[in-house]
Coordinates of C-alpha atoms in Angstrom, one line a residue:
Chain G
M1395 CA 0.0 0.0 0.0
T1396 CA 1.3 3.4 -0.9
K1397 CA 0.6 5.9 1.8
T1398 CA 0.0 9.3 0.2
I1399 CA 1.6 12.6 1.2
D1400 CA -0.7 15.7 1.3
F1401 CA 0.7 18.8 -0.5
Y1402 CA -1.2 22.0 0.1
F1403 CA -0.4 25.1 -1.9
D1404 CA -1.8 28.4 -3.3
F1405 CA -1.4 28.9 -7.0
S1406 CA 0.1 32.4 -6.3
S1407 CA 2.8 31.2 -3.9
P1408 CA 6.3 31.1 -5.3
Y1409 CA 7.5 28.7 -2.6
G1410 CA 4.5 26.5 -3.3
Y1411 CA 5.5 26.5 -7.0
F1412 CA 9.0 25.5 -6.0
M1413 CA 7.7 22.6 -3.9
S1414 CA 5.4 21.5 -6.8
E1415 CA 8.5 21.0 -8.9
K1416 CA 10.2 18.8 -6.3
I1417 CA 7.7 16.9 -4.1
D1418 CA 6.6 14.2 -6.5
A1419 CA 10.1 13.0 -7.2
V1420 CA 11.1 13.1 -3.6
A1421 CA 8.0 11.1 -2.6
A1422 CA 8.6 8.6 -5.4
R1423 CA 12.1 7.9 -4.1
F1424 CA 10.5 6.5 -1.0
G1425 CA 7.6 4.7 -2.7
R1426 CA 5.1 7.4 -1.9
S1427 CA 2.5 9.3 -4.0
V1428 CA 1.4 12.8 -3.5
R1429 CA -2.1 14.2 -3.2
W1430 CA -2.1 17.8 -4.4
R1431 CA -4.5 20.1 -2.5
P1432 CA -4.7 23.7 -3.8
F1433 CA -6.3 26.1 -1.3
L1434 CA -6.8 29.9 -1.0
L1435 CA -4.2 31.6 1.3
G1436 CA -6.6 34.6 1.4
A1437 CA -9.2 32.4 3.2
V1438 CA -6.6 31.5 5.8
Y1439 CA -5.2 35.0 6.2
K1440 CA -8.8 36.3 6.9
L1441 CA -8.7 34.0 10.0
T1442 CA -5.1 34.5 11.1
G1443 CA -4.6 38.2 10.2
A1444 CA -1.5 37.3 8.2
K1445 CA -0.7 39.4 5.1
A1446 CA 0.9 38.5 1.8
L1447 CA 4.7 38.5 2.1
P1448 CA 5.5 41.3 -0.5
S1449 CA 3.2 43.7 1.5
L1450 CA 5.1 43.4 4.7
P1451 CA 7.6 46.1 5.8
M1452 CA 11.3 45.0 5.5
K1453 CA 10.3 41.3 5.0
G1454 CA 8.7 42.1 1.7
P1455 CA 11.8 43.4 -0.2
Y1456 CA 13.8 40.5 1.3
A1457 CA 11.2 38.0 0.2
V1458 CA 11.4 39.1 -3.4
R1459 CA 15.1 38.6 -3.3
D1460 CA 14.8 35.3 -1.6
F1461 CA 12.2 34.0 -4.1
E1462 CA 14.7 34.6 -7.0
R1463 CA 17.7 33.3 -5.1
S1464 CA 15.8 30.2 -3.8
A1465 CA 14.7 29.4 -7.4
R1466 CA 18.3 29.5 -8.6
F1467 CA 19.4 27.4 -5.6
L1468 CA 16.8 24.8 -6.5
G1469 CA 17.7 24.9 -10.2
L1470 CA 14.2 26.2 -11.2
N1471 CA 13.1 28.9 -13.6
C1472 CA 11.1 31.6 -11.9
R1473 CA 10.5 35.3 -12.3
I1474 CA 8.2 37.2 -10.1
P1475 CA 5.0 37.9 -12.2
G1476 CA 4.0 41.4 -13.1
A1477 CA 0.8 41.0 -11.1
F1478 CA 1.7 39.4 -7.8
P1479 CA 0.2 38.0 -5.7
V1480 CA -3.1 37.4 -7.4
A1481 CA -6.5 35.7 -6.6
T1482 CA -6.4 32.1 -7.5
Q1483 CA -10.0 30.8 -7.1
H1484 CA -10.4 30.1 -10.8
A1485 CA -7.3 28.0 -11.0
A1486 CA -8.2 26.1 -7.8
R1487 CA -11.8 25.5 -8.9
A1488 CA -10.5 24.2 -12.3
F1489 CA -8.2 21.8 -10.4
Y1490 CA -11.0 20.3 -8.2
W1491 CA -13.4 20.0 -11.2
L1492 CA -10.7 18.1 -13.2
D1493 CA -9.8 16.1 -10.1
E1494 CA -13.3 14.6 -9.9
H1495 CA -12.8 13.0 -13.3
D1496 CA -9.1 12.5 -13.7
G1497 CA -6.6 13.0 -10.9
D1498 CA -3.6 12.8 -13.1
L1499 CA -5.0 15.5 -15.5
A1500 CA -5.7 17.7 -12.5
R1501 CA -2.1 17.4 -11.4
R1502 CA -0.8 18.2 -14.9
F1503 CA -3.1 21.2 -15.1
A1504 CA -1.8 22.5 -11.7
Q1505 CA 1.8 22.2 -12.9
A1506 CA 1.0 23.9 -16.2
A1507 CA -0.9 26.7 -14.4
L1508 CA 2.0 27.3 -11.9
R1509 CA 4.5 27.4 -14.8
A1510 CA 2.3 29.7 -16.8
Y1511 CA 2.3 32.1 -13.8
F1512 CA 5.8 31.8 -12.5
V1513 CA 7.8 31.1 -15.7
D1514 CA 5.8 32.8 -18.4
D1515 CA 4.2 35.6 -16.4
R1516 CA 0.7 34.8 -17.5
D1517 CA -2.0 36.2 -15.2
I1518 CA -3.7 33.1 -13.8
S1519 CA -6.1 35.2 -11.8
Q1520 CA -8.1 35.6 -15.1
A1521 CA -10.5 32.8 -16.0
E1522 CA -9.4 33.1 -19.7
T1523 CA -5.9 32.3 -18.8
V1524 CA -7.0 29.3 -16.7
L1525 CA -9.2 28.1 -19.7
D1526 CA -6.2 28.5 -22.1
V1527 CA -3.9 26.5 -19.9
A1528 CA -6.5 23.7 -19.5
A1529 CA -7.4 23.7 -23.2
S1530 CA -3.7 23.2 -24.0
L1531 CA -4.0 19.9 -22.1
G1532 CA -7.1 18.9 -24.1
V1533 CA -9.7 19.9 -21.6
D1534 CA -13.1 21.0 -23.0
R1535 CA -13.0 24.7 -22.8
A1536 CA -16.8 25.4 -22.7
A1537 CA -17.3 22.7 -20.1
L1538 CA -14.6 24.1 -17.8
A1539 CA -15.9 27.7 -18.3
A1540 CA -19.3 26.5 -17.1
A1541 CA -17.7 24.7 -14.2
L1542 CA -15.9 27.8 -13.0
E1543 CA -19.3 29.4 -12.4
D1544 CA -21.0 26.3 -11.0
D1545 CA -22.1 26.6 -7.4
A1546 CA -21.2 23.0 -6.7
V1547 CA -17.6 23.6 -7.8
K1548 CA -17.4 26.8 -5.8
A1549 CA -18.7 24.9 -2.8
R1550 CA -16.2 22.1 -3.3
L1551 CA -13.3 24.7 -3.2
R1552 CA -14.8 26.2 0.0
A1553 CA -15.0 22.8 1.6
E1554 CA -11.4 22.1 0.6
C1555 CA -10.2 25.4 2.2
D1556 CA -12.2 24.7 5.3
A1557 CA -10.7 21.2 5.6
A1558 CA -7.2 22.6 5.1
I1559 CA -7.7 25.2 7.8
E1560 CA -9.2 22.5 10.1
R1561 CA -6.0 20.6 9.6
G1562 CA -3.9 23.6 10.6
V1563 CA -2.7 24.7 7.2
F1564 CA -1.7 28.3 7.5
G1565 CA 0.9 28.8 4.7
S1566 CA 2.0 27.6 1.3
P1567 CA 3.5 25.1 0.7
Y1568 CA 2.4 22.9 3.6
V1569 CA 3.1 19.1 3.4
V1570 CA 1.7 16.5 5.7
I1571 CA 3.4 13.1 6.0
D1572 CA 1.7 10.6 8.3
G1573 CA 0.3 13.4 10.4
E1574 CA 3.6 15.4 10.6
P1575 CA 3.3 18.9 9.1
F1576 CA 6.1 20.7 7.2
W1577 CA 5.7 24.3 6.2
G1578 CA 7.9 25.8 3.5
V1579 CA 10.0 24.5 0.6
D1580 CA 13.0 25.0 2.9
R1581 CA 11.8 22.0 4.9
L1582 CA 12.6 19.7 2.0
P1583 CA 15.7 18.3 3.7
Q1584 CA 13.6 17.5 6.8
I1585 CA 10.9 15.9 4.6
E1586 CA 13.6 13.7 2.9
R1587 CA 15.0 12.6 6.2
W1588 CA 11.5 12.0 7.6
L1589 CA 10.6 9.8 4.6
E1590 CA 13.9 8.0 4.9
T1591 CA 13.8 7.3 8.6
G1592 CA 10.1 7.2 9.4
G1593 CA 10.5 10.2 11.8
F1594 CA 13.3 11.7 13.8
Chain O
M781 CA 42.3 39.3 4.4
T782 CA 39.4 37.5 6.1
K783 CA 36.1 39.1 5.2
T784 CA 33.7 38.8 8.1
I785 CA 30.2 37.6 8.0
D786 CA 27.6 39.4 10.1
F787 CA 25.3 37.3 12.2
Y788 CA 22.3 39.0 13.8
F789 CA 20.2 37.3 16.4
D790 CA 17.9 37.8 19.4
F791 CA 18.9 35.9 22.5
S792 CA 15.3 34.6 22.8
S793 CA 15.1 33.2 19.2
P794 CA 15.4 29.4 18.9
Y795 CA 16.3 29.6 15.3
G796 CA 18.9 32.2 16.3
Y797 CA 20.3 29.7 18.9
F798 CA 20.5 27.0 16.2
M799 CA 22.4 29.3 13.9
S800 CA 24.8 30.3 16.7
E801 CA 25.8 26.6 17.0
K802 CA 26.6 26.3 13.3
I803 CA 27.7 29.5 11.7
D804 CA 31.2 29.8 13.1
A805 CA 32.2 26.3 11.8
V806 CA 30.5 26.9 8.4
A807 CA 32.3 30.2 8.0
A808 CA 35.7 28.8 9.1
R809 CA 35.5 26.1 6.4
F810 CA 35.6 29.0 3.9
G811 CA 38.2 31.0 5.7
R812 CA 35.7 33.5 7.1
S813 CA 35.2 34.8 10.6
V814 CA 31.8 35.8 12.0
R815 CA 30.8 39.1 13.7
W816 CA 28.0 38.3 16.2
R817 CA 25.5 41.1 16.5
P818 CA 22.7 40.5 19.1
F819 CA 19.7 42.9 18.7
L820 CA 16.2 43.2 20.1
L821 CA 13.5 41.6 17.9
G822 CA 11.0 43.7 19.9
A823 CA 12.5 46.9 18.6
V824 CA 12.0 45.6 15.0
Y825 CA 8.5 44.3 15.7
K826 CA 7.5 47.8 16.9
L827 CA 8.3 49.1 13.5
T828 CA 7.0 46.2 11.3
G829 CA 4.0 45.2 13.4
A830 CA 5.2 41.6 13.4
K831 CA 4.5 39.5 16.5
A832 CA 6.4 36.7 18.3
L833 CA 5.8 33.4 16.6
P834 CA 4.2 31.5 19.5
S835 CA 1.5 34.1 19.8
L836 CA 0.3 33.7 16.2
P837 CA -2.8 31.7 15.4
M838 CA -2.1 28.4 13.7
K839 CA 1.5 29.3 13.1
G840 CA 2.3 29.4 16.8
P841 CA 1.5 25.7 17.6
Y842 CA 3.3 24.7 14.4
A843 CA 6.3 26.7 15.3
V844 CA 6.8 25.0 18.7
R845 CA 6.7 21.6 17.0
D846 CA 9.1 22.9 14.3
F847 CA 11.6 24.3 16.9
E848 CA 11.9 20.9 18.5
R849 CA 12.1 18.9 15.2
S850 CA 14.6 21.4 13.7
A851 CA 16.8 21.0 16.7
R852 CA 16.8 17.2 16.3
F853 CA 17.4 17.6 12.6
L854 CA 20.4 19.8 13.3
G855 CA 21.7 17.5 16.1
L856 CA 21.2 20.1 18.8
N857 CA 19.9 20.0 22.3
C858 CA 16.9 22.3 22.8
R859 CA 13.8 22.5 24.8
I860 CA 11.4 25.4 24.7
P861 CA 12.0 27.4 27.9
G862 CA 9.3 27.7 30.5
A863 CA 9.3 31.5 30.0
F864 CA 9.3 32.0 26.2
P865 CA 9.9 34.4 24.5
V866 CA 11.5 36.8 27.0
A867 CA 13.0 40.3 27.0
T868 CA 16.7 40.1 26.2
Q869 CA 18.1 43.5 26.8
H870 CA 20.3 42.5 29.7
A871 CA 22.0 39.7 27.8
A872 CA 22.5 42.0 24.7
R873 CA 23.9 44.8 26.9
A874 CA 26.3 42.4 28.6
F875 CA 27.4 41.2 25.1
Y876 CA 28.3 44.7 23.8
W877 CA 30.0 45.7 27.1
L878 CA 32.2 42.6 26.9
D879 CA 32.7 43.1 23.2
E880 CA 34.4 46.5 23.8
H881 CA 37.1 44.8 25.8
D882 CA 37.3 41.2 24.5
G883 CA 35.5 40.1 21.4
D884 CA 36.2 36.4 21.9
L885 CA 34.9 36.6 25.5
A886 CA 31.7 38.3 24.3
R887 CA 31.1 35.5 21.8
R888 CA 31.7 32.9 24.5
F889 CA 29.3 34.7 26.8
A890 CA 26.6 34.8 24.0
Q891 CA 27.0 31.1 23.4
A892 CA 26.8 30.3 27.1
A893 CA 23.7 32.5 27.6
L894 CA 21.9 30.9 24.6
R895 CA 22.7 27.4 26.0
A896 CA 21.6 28.5 29.5
Y897 CA 18.3 29.5 28.0
F898 CA 17.6 26.9 25.4
V899 CA 19.3 23.8 27.0
D900 CA 19.1 24.5 30.7
D901 CA 15.9 26.6 30.8
R902 CA 17.4 29.4 32.8
D903 CA 15.5 32.6 32.5
I904 CA 18.0 35.0 30.8
S905 CA 15.6 37.9 30.9
Q906 CA 16.7 38.3 34.6
A907 CA 19.9 40.3 35.2
E908 CA 20.9 37.9 37.9
T909 CA 21.0 35.0 35.4
V910 CA 23.0 37.1 32.9
L911 CA 25.5 37.9 35.8
D912 CA 25.7 34.2 36.7
V913 CA 26.4 33.1 33.2
A914 CA 29.1 35.8 32.8
A915 CA 30.7 35.1 36.1
S916 CA 31.0 31.5 35.1
L917 CA 33.4 32.7 32.4
G918 CA 35.4 34.8 34.8
V919 CA 33.7 38.1 34.2
D920 CA 33.8 40.6 37.1
R921 CA 30.2 40.4 38.4
A922 CA 30.0 43.8 40.1
A923 CA 31.5 45.6 37.1
L924 CA 29.0 43.9 34.7
A925 CA 26.1 44.6 37.1
A926 CA 27.0 48.3 36.9
A927 CA 27.4 48.2 33.2
L928 CA 23.9 46.8 32.7
E929 CA 22.5 50.0 34.3
D930 CA 25.0 52.3 32.5
D931 CA 23.4 54.8 30.1
A932 CA 26.3 54.5 27.7
V933 CA 25.8 50.7 27.5
K934 CA 22.1 51.2 27.0
A935 CA 22.8 53.7 24.2
R936 CA 25.2 51.3 22.6
L937 CA 22.5 48.6 22.4
R938 CA 20.0 51.1 21.0
A939 CA 22.6 52.2 18.4
E940 CA 23.2 48.5 17.4
C941 CA 19.4 47.9 17.0
D942 CA 19.1 51.0 14.9
A943 CA 22.0 49.9 12.7
A944 CA 20.5 46.5 12.3
I945 CA 17.1 47.9 11.3
E946 CA 18.8 50.4 8.9
R947 CA 20.4 47.4 7.3
G948 CA 17.0 45.6 6.9
V949 CA 17.3 43.1 9.6
F950 CA 13.7 42.1 10.4
G951 CA 14.1 38.6 12.0
S952 CA 16.4 36.2 13.8
P953 CA 18.8 34.8 12.7
Y954 CA 19.8 37.1 9.9
V955 CA 23.2 36.6 8.2
V956 CA 24.8 39.0 5.8
I957 CA 27.6 37.8 3.5
D958 CA 29.2 40.5 1.3
G959 CA 26.0 42.4 1.3
E960 CA 23.7 39.4 0.6
P961 CA 21.1 38.8 3.3
F962 CA 19.9 35.3 4.5
W963 CA 17.1 35.1 7.0
G964 CA 16.5 31.9 9.0
V965 CA 18.6 28.9 10.0
D966 CA 16.9 27.0 7.1
R967 CA 19.0 29.1 4.7
L968 CA 22.2 27.4 5.9
P969 CA 22.4 25.3 2.7
Q970 CA 22.2 28.5 0.6
I971 CA 24.8 30.2 2.9
E972 CA 27.2 27.3 2.3
R973 CA 26.7 27.4 -1.4
W974 CA 27.1 31.2 -1.4
L975 CA 30.4 30.9 0.5
E976 CA 31.6 28.1 -1.8
T977 CA 30.8 29.8 -5.1
G978 CA 30.9 33.5 -4.3
G979 CA 27.3 33.9 -5.2
F980 CA 24.8 32.0 -7.4

């Protein structure tokens, strides 16, 4: 039996993007699969009072520098998008709608959307961009456009955000392995040791 | 010529303590020495509006767990002190007073004070504890007791905090290498690569 790892992220989080490029391969080395769970950081920040990194005094300018340096450190392409951060409910709704039919397609959509935003500077807050990204993977554009406005799909994303909050997810990325939570892409070395040793 | 690395920390910061146990050896491997610069996180938080980690919703409980796990990951002893976090102006003043006479002694005092707090759960917010720690290293207890109340020593610490803030230091630990800032003990792998390659 493969025990899954839960990977929570917001589509507008650079560190979430970095983790998305690493976590599947790390998990696979230890015979694990990953369950991707996009959520809305904004919903969490409403509860916790936290604010988006770039808006914070002193920490904001550092963060932009750290995003770019961390990308180079991890061997990833990344440039801070022109519009940053942005609202990501369209991308997250698309993910969960796809996920009901085809989990692998949903994951590939998420990866493509993250790269569209963080590599190609396409504004994924726009429904049109989300539709373009999905269509490039063969998704039915009209069906997805309808889904983005579907109350059931909206409710599904709200339920996923509530479940994430219930579990203690307060930032992106947030990885849970057998109940143990790891916040931040900088916890990758701890994640690897945890998977290797079963806990330390 | 050995170019120094600047290491900023608050005596009440667990991640600052972890860095204090690592940074000298890492720097030495690359022929660098380290200039220790304690400061008061409280002075920064007054400006930025940030709050101590344990007080934050959701992030607080995670942080306590992460402190302990990160200590194990780094092979360090650490237990969260009974009183945590605490005010650290006595420890920081003692450091700068010692530093005027003997930089090496000041560094050894800082290390001893951090271990007293994070390993032995001694409350370093109390002047008596700071005097005990310093006395164990041969420091003249009465002279240090007077220094802790000396306006010039108080002014020195304020000036150091102002200089840290001026430089952009917003958290602990914060390491600056040839102008490049690194926040957090989890940036040690990036620090090592930076020292090895001269930047990436």
